Each structure stands twice: as structure tokens, then as C-alpha cells.
mmCIF file of C-alpha atoms in Angstrom:
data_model
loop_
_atom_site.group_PDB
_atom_site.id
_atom_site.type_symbol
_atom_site.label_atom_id
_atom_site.label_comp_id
_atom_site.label_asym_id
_atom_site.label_seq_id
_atom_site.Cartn_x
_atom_site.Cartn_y
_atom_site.Cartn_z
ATOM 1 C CA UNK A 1306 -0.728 58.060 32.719
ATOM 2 C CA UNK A 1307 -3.798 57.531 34.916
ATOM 3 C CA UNK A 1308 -5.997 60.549 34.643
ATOM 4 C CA UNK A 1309 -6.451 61.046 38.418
ATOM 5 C CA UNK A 1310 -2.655 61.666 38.294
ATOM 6 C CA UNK A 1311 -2.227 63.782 35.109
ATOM 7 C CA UNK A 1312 -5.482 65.801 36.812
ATOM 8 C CA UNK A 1313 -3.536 66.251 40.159
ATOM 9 C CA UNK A 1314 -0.297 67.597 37.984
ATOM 10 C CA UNK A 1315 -2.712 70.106 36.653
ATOM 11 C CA UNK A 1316 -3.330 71.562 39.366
ATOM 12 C CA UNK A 1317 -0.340 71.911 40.871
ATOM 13 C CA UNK A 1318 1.012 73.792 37.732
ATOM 14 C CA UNK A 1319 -1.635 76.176 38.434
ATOM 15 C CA UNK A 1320 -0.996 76.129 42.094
ATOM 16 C CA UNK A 1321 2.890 76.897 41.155
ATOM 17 C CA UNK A 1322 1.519 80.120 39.040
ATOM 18 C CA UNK A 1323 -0.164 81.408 41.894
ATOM 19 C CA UNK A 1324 3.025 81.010 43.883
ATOM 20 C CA UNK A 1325 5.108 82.268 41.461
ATOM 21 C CA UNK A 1326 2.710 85.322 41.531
ATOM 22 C CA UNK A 1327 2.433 85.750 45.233
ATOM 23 C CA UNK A 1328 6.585 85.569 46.120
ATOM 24 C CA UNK A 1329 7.088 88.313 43.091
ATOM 25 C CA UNK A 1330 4.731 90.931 45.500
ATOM 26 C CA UNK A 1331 6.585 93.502 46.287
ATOM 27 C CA UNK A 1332 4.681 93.241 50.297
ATOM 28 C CA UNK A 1333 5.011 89.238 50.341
ATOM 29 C CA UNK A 1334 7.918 89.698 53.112
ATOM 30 C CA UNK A 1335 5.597 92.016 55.429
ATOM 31 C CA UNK A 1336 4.947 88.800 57.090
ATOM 32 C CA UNK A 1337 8.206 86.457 56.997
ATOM 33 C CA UNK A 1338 5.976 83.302 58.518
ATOM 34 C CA UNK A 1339 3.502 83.324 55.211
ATOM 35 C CA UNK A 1340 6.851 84.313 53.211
ATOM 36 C CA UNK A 1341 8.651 81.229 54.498
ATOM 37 C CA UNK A 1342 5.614 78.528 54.366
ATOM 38 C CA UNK A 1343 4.959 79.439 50.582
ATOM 39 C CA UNK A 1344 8.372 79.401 49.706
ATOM 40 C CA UNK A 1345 8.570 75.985 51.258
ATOM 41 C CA UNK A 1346 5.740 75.162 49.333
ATOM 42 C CA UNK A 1347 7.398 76.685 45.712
ATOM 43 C CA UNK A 1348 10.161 74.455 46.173
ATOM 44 C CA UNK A 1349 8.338 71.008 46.920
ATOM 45 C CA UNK A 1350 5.981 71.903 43.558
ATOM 46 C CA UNK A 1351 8.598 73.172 41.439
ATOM 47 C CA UNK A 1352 10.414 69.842 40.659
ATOM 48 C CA UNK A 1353 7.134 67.826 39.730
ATOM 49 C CA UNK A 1354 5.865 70.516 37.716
ATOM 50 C CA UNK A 1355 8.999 70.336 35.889
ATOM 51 C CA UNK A 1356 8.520 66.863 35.155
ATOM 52 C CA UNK A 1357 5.386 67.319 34.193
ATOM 53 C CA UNK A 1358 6.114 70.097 31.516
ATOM 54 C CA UNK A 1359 8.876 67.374 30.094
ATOM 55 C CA UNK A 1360 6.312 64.702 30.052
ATOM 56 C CA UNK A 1361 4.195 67.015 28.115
ATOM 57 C CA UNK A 1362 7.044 67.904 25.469
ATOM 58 C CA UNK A 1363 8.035 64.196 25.072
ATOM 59 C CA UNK A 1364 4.441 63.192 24.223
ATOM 60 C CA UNK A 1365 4.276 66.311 21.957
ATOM 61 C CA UNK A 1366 8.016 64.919 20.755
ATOM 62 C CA UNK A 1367 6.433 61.491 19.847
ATOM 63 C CA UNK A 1368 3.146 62.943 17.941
ATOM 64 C CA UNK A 1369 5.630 65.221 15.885
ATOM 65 C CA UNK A 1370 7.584 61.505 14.799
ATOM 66 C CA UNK A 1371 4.513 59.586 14.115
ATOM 67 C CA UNK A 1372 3.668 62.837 11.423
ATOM 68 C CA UNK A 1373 7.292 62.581 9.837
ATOM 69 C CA UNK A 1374 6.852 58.514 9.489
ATOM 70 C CA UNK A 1375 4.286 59.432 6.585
ATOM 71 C CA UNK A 1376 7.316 60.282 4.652
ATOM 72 C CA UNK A 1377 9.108 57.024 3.237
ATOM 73 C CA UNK A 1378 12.391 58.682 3.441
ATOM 74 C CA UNK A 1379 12.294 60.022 7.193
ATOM 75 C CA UNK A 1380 10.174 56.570 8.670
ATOM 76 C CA UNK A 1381 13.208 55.100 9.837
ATOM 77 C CA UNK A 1382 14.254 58.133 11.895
ATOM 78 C CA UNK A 1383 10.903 58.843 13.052
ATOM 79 C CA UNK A 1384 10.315 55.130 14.371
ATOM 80 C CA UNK A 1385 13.892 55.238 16.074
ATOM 81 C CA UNK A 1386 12.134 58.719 17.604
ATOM 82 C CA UNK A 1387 9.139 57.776 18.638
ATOM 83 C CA UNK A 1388 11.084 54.274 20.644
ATOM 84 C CA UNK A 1389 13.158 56.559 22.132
ATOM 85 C CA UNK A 1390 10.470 59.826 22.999
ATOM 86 C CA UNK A 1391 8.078 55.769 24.507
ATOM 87 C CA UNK A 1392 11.117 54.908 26.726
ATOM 88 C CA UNK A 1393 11.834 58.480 27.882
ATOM 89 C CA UNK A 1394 7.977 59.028 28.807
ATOM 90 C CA UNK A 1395 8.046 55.717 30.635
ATOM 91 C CA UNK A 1396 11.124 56.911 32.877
ATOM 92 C CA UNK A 1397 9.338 60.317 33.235
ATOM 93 C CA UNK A 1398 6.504 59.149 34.504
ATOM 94 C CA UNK A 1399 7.771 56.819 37.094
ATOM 95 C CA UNK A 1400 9.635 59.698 38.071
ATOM 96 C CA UNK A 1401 6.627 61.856 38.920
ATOM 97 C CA UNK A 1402 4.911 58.641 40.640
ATOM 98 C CA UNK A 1403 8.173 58.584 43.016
ATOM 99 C CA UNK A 1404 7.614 62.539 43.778
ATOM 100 C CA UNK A 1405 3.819 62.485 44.200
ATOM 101 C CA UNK A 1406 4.744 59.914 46.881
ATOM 102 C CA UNK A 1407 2.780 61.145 50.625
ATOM 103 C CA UNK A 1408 5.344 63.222 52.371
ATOM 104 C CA UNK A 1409 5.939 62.321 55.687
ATOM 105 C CA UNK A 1410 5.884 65.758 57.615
ATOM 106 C CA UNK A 1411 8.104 64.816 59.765
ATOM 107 C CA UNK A 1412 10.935 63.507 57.700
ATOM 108 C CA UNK A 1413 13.248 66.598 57.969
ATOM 109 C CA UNK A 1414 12.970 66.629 61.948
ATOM 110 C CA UNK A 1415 15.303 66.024 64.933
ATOM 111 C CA UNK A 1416 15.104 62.786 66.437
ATOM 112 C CA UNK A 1417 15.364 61.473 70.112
ATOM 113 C CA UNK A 1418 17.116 57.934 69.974
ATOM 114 C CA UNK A 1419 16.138 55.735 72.888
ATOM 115 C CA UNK A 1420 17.443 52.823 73.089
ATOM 116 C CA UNK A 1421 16.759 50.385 75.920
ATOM 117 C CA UNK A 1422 18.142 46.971 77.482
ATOM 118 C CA UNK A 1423 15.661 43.894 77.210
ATOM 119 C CA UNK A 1424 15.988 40.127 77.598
ATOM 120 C CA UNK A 1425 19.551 39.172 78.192
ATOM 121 C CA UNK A 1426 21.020 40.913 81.190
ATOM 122 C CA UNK A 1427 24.670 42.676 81.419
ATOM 123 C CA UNK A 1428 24.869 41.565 77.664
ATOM 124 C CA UNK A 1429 21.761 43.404 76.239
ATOM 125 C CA UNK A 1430 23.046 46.064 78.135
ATOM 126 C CA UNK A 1431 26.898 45.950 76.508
ATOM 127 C CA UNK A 1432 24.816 45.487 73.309
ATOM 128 C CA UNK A 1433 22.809 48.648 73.603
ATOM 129 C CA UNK A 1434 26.212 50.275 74.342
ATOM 130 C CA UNK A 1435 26.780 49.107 70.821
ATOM 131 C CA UNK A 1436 23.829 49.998 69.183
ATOM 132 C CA UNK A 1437 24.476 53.837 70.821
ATOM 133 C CA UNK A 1438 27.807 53.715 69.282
ATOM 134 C CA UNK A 1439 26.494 52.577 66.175
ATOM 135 C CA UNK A 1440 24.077 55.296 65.397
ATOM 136 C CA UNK A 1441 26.567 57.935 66.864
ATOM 137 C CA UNK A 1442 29.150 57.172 64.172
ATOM 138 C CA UNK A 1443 26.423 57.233 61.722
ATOM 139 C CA UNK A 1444 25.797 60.572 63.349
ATOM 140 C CA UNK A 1445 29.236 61.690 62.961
ATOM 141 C CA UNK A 1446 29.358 60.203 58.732
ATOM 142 C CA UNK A 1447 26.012 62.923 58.815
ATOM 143 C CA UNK A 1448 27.518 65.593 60.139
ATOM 144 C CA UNK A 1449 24.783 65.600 62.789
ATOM 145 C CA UNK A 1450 24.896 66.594 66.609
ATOM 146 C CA UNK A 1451 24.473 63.873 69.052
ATOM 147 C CA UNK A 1452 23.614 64.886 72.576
ATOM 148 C CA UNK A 1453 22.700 63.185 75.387
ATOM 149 C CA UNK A 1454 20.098 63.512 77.369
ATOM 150 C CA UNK A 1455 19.633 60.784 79.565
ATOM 151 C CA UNK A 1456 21.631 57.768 80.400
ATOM 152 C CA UNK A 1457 21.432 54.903 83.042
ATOM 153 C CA UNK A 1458 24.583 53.292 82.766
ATOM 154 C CA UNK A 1459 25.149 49.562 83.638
ATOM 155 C CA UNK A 1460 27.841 48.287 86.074
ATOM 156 C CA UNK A 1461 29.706 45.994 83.377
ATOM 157 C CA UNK A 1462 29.300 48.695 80.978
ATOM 158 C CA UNK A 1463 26.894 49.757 78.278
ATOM 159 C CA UNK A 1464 23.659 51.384 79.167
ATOM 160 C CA UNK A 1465 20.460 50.076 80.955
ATOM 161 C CA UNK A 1466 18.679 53.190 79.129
ATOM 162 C CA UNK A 1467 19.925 55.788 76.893
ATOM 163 C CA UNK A 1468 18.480 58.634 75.192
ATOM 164 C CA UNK A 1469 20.189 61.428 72.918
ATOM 165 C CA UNK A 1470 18.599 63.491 70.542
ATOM 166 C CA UNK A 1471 20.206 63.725 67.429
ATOM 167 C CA UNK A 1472 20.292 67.108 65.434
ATOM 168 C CA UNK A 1473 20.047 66.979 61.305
ATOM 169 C CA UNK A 1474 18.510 67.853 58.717
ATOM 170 C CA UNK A 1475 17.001 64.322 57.427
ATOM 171 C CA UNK A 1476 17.518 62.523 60.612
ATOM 172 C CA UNK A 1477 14.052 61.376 60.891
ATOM 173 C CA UNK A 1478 13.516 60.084 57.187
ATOM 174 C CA UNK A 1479 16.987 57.997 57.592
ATOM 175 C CA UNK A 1480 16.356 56.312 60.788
ATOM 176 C CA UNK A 1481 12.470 56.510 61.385
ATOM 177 C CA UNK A 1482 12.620 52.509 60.685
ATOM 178 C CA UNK A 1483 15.001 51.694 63.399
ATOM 179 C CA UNK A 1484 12.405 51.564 66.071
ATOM 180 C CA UNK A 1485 11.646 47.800 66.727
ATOM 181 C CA UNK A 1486 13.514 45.379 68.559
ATOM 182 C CA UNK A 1487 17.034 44.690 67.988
ATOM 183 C CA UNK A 1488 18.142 40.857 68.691
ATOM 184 C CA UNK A 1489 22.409 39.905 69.128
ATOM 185 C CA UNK A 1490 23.580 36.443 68.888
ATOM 186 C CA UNK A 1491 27.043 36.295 70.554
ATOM 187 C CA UNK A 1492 29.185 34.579 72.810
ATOM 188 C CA UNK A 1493 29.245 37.014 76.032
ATOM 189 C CA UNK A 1494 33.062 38.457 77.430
ATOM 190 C CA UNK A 1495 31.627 36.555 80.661
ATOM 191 C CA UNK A 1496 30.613 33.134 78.970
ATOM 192 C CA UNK A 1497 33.455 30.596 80.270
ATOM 193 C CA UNK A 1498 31.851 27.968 78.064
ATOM 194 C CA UNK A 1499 32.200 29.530 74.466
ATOM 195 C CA UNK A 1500 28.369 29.154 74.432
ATOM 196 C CA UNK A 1501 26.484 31.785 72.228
ATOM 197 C CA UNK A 1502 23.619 33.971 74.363
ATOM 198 C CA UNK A 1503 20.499 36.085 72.734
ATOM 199 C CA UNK A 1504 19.677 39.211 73.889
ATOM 200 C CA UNK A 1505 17.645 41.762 72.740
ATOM 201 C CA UNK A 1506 17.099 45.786 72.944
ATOM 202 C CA UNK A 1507 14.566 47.916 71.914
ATOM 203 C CA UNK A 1508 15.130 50.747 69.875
ATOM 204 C CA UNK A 1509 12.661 53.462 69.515
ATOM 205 C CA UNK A 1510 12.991 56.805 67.208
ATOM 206 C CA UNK A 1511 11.074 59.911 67.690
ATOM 207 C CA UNK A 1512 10.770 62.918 65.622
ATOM 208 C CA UNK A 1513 11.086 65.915 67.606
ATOM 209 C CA UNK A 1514 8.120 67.999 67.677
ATOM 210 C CA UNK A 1515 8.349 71.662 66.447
ATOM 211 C CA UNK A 1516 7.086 73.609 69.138
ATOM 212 C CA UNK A 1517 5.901 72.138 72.829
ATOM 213 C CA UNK A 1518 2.777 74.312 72.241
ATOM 214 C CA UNK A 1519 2.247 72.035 69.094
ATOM 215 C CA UNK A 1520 0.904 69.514 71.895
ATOM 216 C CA UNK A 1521 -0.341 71.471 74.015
ATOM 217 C CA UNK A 1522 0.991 70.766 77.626
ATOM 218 C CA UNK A 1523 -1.330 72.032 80.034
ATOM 219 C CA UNK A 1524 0.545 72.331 83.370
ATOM 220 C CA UNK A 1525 -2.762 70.956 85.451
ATOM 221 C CA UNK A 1526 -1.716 67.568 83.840
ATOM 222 C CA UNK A 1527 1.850 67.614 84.717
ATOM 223 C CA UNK A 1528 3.666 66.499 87.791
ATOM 224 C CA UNK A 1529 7.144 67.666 88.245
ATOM 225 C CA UNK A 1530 9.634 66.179 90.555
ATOM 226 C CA UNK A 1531 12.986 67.540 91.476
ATOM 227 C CA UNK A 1532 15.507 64.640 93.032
ATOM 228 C CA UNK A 1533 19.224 64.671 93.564
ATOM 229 C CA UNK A 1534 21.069 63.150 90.160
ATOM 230 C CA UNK A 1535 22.896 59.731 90.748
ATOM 231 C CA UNK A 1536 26.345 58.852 88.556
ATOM 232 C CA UNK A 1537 29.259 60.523 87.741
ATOM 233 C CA UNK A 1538 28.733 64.301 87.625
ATOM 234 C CA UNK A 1539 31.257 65.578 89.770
ATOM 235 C CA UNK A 1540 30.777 67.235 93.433
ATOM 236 C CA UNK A 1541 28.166 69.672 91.799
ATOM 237 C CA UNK A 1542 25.619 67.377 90.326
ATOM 238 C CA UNK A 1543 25.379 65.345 93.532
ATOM 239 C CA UNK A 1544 25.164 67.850 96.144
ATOM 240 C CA UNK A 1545 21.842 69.791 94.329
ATOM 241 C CA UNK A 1546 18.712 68.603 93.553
ATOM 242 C CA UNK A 1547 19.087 69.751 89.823
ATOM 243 C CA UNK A 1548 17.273 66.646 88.194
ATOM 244 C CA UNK A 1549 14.158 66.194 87.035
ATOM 245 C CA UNK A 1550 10.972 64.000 86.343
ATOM 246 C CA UNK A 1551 7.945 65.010 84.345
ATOM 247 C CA UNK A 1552 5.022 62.969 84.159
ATOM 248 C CA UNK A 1553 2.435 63.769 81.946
ATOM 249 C CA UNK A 1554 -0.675 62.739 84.332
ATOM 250 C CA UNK A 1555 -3.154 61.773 81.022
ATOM 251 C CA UNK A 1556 -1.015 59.052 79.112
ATOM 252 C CA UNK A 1557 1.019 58.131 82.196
ATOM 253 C CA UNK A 1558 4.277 58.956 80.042
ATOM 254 C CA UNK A 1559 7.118 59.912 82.680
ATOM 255 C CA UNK A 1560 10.342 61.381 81.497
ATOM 256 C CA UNK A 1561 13.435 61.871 84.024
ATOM 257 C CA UNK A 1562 16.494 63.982 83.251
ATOM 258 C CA UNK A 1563 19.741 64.415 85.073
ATOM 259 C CA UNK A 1564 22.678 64.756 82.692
ATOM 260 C CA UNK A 1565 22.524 68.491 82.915
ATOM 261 C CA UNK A 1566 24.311 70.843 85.650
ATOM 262 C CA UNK A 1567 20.923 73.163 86.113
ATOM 263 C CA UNK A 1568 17.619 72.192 87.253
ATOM 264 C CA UNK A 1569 16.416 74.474 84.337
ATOM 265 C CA UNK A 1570 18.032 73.124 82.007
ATOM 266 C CA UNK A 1571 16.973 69.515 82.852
ATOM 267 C CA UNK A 1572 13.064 70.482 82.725
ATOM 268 C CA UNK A 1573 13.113 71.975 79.913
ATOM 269 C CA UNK A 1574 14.988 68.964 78.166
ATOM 270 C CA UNK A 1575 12.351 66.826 79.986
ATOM 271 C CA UNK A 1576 9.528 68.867 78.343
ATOM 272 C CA UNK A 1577 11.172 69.024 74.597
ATOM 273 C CA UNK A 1578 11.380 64.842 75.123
ATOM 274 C CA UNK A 1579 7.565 64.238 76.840
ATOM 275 C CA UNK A 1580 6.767 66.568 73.861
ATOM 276 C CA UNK A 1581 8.072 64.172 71.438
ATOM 277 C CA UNK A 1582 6.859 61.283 72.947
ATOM 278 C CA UNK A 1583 3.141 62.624 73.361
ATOM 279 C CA UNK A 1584 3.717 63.679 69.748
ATOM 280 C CA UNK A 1585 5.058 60.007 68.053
ATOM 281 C CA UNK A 1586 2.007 58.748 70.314
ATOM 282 C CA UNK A 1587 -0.612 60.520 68.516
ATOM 283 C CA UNK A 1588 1.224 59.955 65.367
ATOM 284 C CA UNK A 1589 1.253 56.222 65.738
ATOM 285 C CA UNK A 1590 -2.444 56.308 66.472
ATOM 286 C CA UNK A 1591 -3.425 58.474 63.339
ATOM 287 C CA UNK A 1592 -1.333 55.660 61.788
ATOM 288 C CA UNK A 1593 -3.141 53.126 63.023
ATOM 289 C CA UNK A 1594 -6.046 54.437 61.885
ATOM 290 C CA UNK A 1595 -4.721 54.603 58.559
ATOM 291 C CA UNK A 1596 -3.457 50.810 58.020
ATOM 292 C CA UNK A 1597 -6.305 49.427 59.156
ATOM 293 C CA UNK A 1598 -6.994 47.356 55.885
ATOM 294 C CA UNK A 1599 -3.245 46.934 54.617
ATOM 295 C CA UNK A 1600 -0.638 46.946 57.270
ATOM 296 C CA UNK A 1601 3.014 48.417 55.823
ATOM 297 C CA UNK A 1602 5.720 46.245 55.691
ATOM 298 C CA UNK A 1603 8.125 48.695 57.111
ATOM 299 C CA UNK A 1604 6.486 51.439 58.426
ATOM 300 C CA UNK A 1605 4.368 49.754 61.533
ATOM 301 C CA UNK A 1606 7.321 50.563 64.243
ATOM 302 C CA UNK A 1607 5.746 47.910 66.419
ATOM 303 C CA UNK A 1608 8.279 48.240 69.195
ATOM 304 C CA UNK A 1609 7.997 44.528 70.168
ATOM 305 C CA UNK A 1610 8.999 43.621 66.562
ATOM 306 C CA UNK A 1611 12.313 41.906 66.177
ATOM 307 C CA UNK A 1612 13.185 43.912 62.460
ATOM 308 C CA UNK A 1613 16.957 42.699 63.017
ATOM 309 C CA UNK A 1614 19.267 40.430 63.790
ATOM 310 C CA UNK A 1615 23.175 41.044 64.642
ATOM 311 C CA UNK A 1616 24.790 37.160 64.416
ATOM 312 C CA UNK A 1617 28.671 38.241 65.283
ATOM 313 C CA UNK A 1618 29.815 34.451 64.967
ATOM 314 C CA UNK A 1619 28.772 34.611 61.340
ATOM 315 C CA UNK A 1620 29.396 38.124 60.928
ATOM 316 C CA UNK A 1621 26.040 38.304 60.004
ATOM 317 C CA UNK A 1622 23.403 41.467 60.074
ATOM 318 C CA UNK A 1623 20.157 40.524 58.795
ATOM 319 C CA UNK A 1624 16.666 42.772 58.749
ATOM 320 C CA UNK A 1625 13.867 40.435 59.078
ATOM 321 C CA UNK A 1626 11.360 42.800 57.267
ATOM 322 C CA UNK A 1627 12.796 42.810 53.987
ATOM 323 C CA UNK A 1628 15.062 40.038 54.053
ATOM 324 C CA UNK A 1629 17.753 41.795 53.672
ATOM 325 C CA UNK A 1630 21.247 40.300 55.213
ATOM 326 C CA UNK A 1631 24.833 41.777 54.904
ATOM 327 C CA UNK A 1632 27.946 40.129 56.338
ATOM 328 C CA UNK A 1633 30.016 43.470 57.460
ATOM 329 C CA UNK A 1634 29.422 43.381 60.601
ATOM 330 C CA UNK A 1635 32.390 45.634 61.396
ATOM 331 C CA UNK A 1636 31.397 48.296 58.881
ATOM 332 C CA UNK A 1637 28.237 48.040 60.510
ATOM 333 C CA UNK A 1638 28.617 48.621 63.754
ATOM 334 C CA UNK A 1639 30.685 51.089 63.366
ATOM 335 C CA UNK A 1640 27.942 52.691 61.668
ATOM 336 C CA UNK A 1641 27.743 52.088 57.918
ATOM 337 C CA UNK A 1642 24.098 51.604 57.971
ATOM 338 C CA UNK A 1643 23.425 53.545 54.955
ATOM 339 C CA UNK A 1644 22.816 50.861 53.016
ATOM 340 C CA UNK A 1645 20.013 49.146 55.288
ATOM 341 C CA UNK A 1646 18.353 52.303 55.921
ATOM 342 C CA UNK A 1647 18.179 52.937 51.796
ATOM 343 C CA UNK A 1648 16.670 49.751 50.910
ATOM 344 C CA UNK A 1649 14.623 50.109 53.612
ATOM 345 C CA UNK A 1650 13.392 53.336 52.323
ATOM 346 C CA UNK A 1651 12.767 51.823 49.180
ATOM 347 C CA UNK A 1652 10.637 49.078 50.025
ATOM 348 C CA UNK A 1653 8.824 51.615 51.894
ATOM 349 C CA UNK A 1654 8.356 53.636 48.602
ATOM 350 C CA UNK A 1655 7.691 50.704 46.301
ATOM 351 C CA UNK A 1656 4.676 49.912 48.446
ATOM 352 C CA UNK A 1657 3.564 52.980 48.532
ATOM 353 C CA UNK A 1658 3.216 53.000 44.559
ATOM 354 C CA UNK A 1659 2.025 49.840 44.790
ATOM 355 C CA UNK A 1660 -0.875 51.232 47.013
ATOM 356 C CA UNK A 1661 -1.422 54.554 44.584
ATOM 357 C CA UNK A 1662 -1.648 51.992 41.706
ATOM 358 C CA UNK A 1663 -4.309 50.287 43.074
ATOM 359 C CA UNK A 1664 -6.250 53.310 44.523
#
């Protein structure tokens, strides 16, 4: 093991001491915030200290083996021993690399979804009705909330623009690599000729930001705009001016909501979203910042990328940044995506170790 890592395990089994000293205080609840942020912090140590300590008993396993192979009688034993303690430390240790891994803050979030129409007409628009459906039954295999908080419907069906924020714990780290462009290759309910069309949508995923105050709105750099909601809605929703649009005068970022019955309610769905989008803006610049000499082969969430490509003729679904292709489309759409969002995530992490191996 490379001693920059076995010095960093040192000092987090020191750091899990202290913790384990501080949570036994008989005052550590007189202030639930600190109580809550170190026992947060306990919980993401504990496991890689653990590790560590059996790392540190199966090298002290081998050394006891190599001492018993002085003894003609017990060499074969010991050299079965120390194979087996050699192959056990190797697991171990790829083990800790995996949980010393960078933890993306964010990972345990909320999300808002937005998915948008692009090239293609009334079909990208049917497909984005799709691609809604497709992460809402993923949603529902989850157990997460889906709600809506925007939608501009198109005539033929399927949405010009939607947005929902999904509530769950994890909802971030399974779909933060969805953002991108999403291409279909189909023949269109409209096509007389049996000809197959390409459209695309975009896709973007943003985690929802803990507190607005985290981004500090200032209300001199907002402009809020109260209009009557268009759609279905019901004699209510047309007859009050109970929607709203936010612009946030800085970055230019506007944000419109109209799905719910109270003005209220609408601006402060408005503000929750401009939050997050402010939020996955500065994010994606800090980013940036960070992959300036090695770009990630997953994590950019360019949104002009094309990362996948849904080929219903062949049944085909096939993400372009790992070259990874499936035929179930079915399964798919309905939202069995579990699989492309794991090896996703595990490209993501195999760079990543790549990156701390070279450090």
C-alpha cells in the first residue's frame, strides 16, 4: 500500500477516536446541529477504519506464517497461509481504494429532472414524453416521489418542456449522468413512408440545493412576474394570476411555474428550482476548474453531448460514453435503467482510481 494512503488511514483512525470520544459526552446533544454533522461524520469513517484494522491483522496474519514456515513440519500450512493472508490483503486494499474514493456532496440529494424537446419536432417532443415516463417508473422501482413542477405540453402529445423534482435518498448519485443529450431513431406514428426520423432531447439533472440561503438570493437581483397560467387547470387556475416567473437578473437564468393552484406556492417552487440551477451552475464551474488537465469520461455533463442513443427498429439502447449497448428496449423504457446507470457509476469510479494511482 502506497504510504500517502496508509498515512491518510492513520489519521482517520485517530480522527474516529476523537469522535468516538466526543458522541460519548454526556452534553454532545446540547446542540443537535454539531450532534448530527459528527455523527454523519462517525459513520462515513467507521467502515474504512474497519478495513483498515483488517488490513493490519492480515499483514500481522502473514508475518505470524512466514515464522511457522521455519518449522519443516508446519511449512506447508504456513505457505498455504501466507497465499491466502497475500490474496485477502490484495482484496482489502482495493476495498479501501474504492471507499477513499472523493465523495460527491451532493450524491444523497433531491434532483430536478428537466427534460427538454430539441431537433426533431412533434417527435422529440413524443420522445421526451418517453424519456419522462422512463425515469418516473424508475422513480416508482425507487420508491421515490416524483412531482411536477412545470410542464409545457405539446399538441400531439409529449412535452415541449418538463420539469419534476424527484424526492430520494440517492437520487442524485443514480442519475447525475443522465444530463446530456438523448438521440431516438424511429419511424414517427405520422411517417406515411415507413421512413426512420432522428430526434433528439436534452436531459439535464440537478441536485437540489439544501437551503435557498446556501446561494444566497438577494431579492435586488430578482425580477418576479405574476401572469395568468395557460393549460388544463380547471376554471380556478385560469381565472387568477397565480403563476409565476423568476429571473435571476445576474446569470440571466429565468424559471416560470404554473402547475400549482396558489401564487405562493408557485414562487416558492420557482425559488427552490432557480436555487438549484444557480447551484449546478457554480458546481459545473468549480468542475471545470478541476478537469482542466484530464477531462472525465463520464462526469463532464456537457449538455450538448449525445451520451445515448435509443434505435427502436433494432431494439437497440446504446451509451456512447462507455460503449455500452443493451437490446431491451422495452425493459428500458419502462425504466430498467439500473443497469446503465451502474456501469456508468463504475467507469466513473475506475477512473477515479486510476487518477489516485497516478497522483
Amino acid at each position: 500500500m502506497k504510504a500517502s494512503i496508509t498515512a491518510r488511514l492513520t489519521r482517520l483512525s485517530v480522527r474516529l477516536e476523537e469522535l468516538n470520544q466526543l458522541l460519548s459526552s454526556e452534553t454532545i446533544t446540547a446542540d443537535m446541529d454539531n450532534f448530527r454533522k459528527l455523527s454523519r461524520e462517525h459513520s462515513e469513517i467507521t467502515p474504512i477504519v474497519d478495513l483498515y484494522h483488517a488490513y493490519q491483522q492480515s499483514e500481522q496474519d502473514i508475518q505470524t506464517a512466514r515464522e511457522m514456515s521455519a518449522d519443516p513440519e508446519m511449512r506447508e500450512f504456513a505457505e498455504a497461509e501466507v497465499q491466502e493472508g497475500k490474496e485477502k490483503l490484495l482484496q482489502i486494499e482495493a476495498d479501501l481504494q474504492k471507499q477513499l474514493l472523493p465523495k460527491d456532496p451532493n450524491d444523497e440529494r433531491n434532483i430536478f429532472l428537466e427534460i427538454r424537446a430539441g431537433t426533431g419536432g412533434d417527435e422529440s417532443a413524443l420522445f421526451a414524453g418517453n424519456l419522462f415516463r422512463m425515469y418516473s417508473r424508475f422513480a416508482e422501482r425507487k420508491r421515490w416521489q416524483v412531482e411536477i413542477i412545470s410542464q409545457s405540453p405539446s399538441d400531439v402529445g409529449g412535452y415541449k418542456e418538463i420539469i419534476a423534482k424527484i424526492i430520494g435518498q440517492g437520487a442524485y448519485s443514480k442519475l447525475k449522468f443522465e444530463s446530456g443529450a438523448h438521440r431516438v431513431q424511429r419511424v414517427p406514428v405520422t411517417e406515411t413512408q415507413g421512413r426512420v426520423h432522428t430526434s433528439t432531447c436534452t436531459v439535464a439533472v440537478i441536485p437540489e440545493a439544501d437551503e435557498i440561503s446556501e446561494i444566497e438570493l438577494n431579492p435586488v437581483d430578482l425580477r418576479i412576474d405574476t401572469f395568468r397560467a395557460s393549460g388544463a387547470g380547471g376554471q380556478h387556475i385560469n381565472k387568477t394570476d397565480s403563476a409565476v416567473r423568476v429571473t435571476h437578473l445576474p446569470t440571466g437564468i429565468v424559471v416560470e411555474c404554473q402547475d400549482g393552484r396558489s401564487q405562493h406556492k408557485n414562487k416558492a417552487q420557482a425559488l427552490s428550482v432557480l436555487a438549484a440551477r444557480i447551484h449546478d451552475k457554480q458546481m459545473r464551474a468549480h468542475q471545470a476548474e478541476q478537469a482542466e488537465t484530464r477531462k472525465s469520461l463520464v462526469g463532464t455533463g456537457e449538455r450538448s453531448e449525445r451520451i445515448r442513443t435509443y434505435n427502436f427498429p433494432q431494439g437497440r439502447v446504446t451509451d456512447h460514453r462507455i460503449n455500452l449497448t443493451l437490446y431491451k428496449m422495452d425493459q428500458i423504457m419502462d425504466g430498467d435503467i439500473n443497469e446503465i446507470c451502474s456501469a456508468l457509476m463504475a467507469e466513473h469510479q475506475a477512473e477515479q482510481l486510476a487518477s489516485m494511482e497516478n497522483e
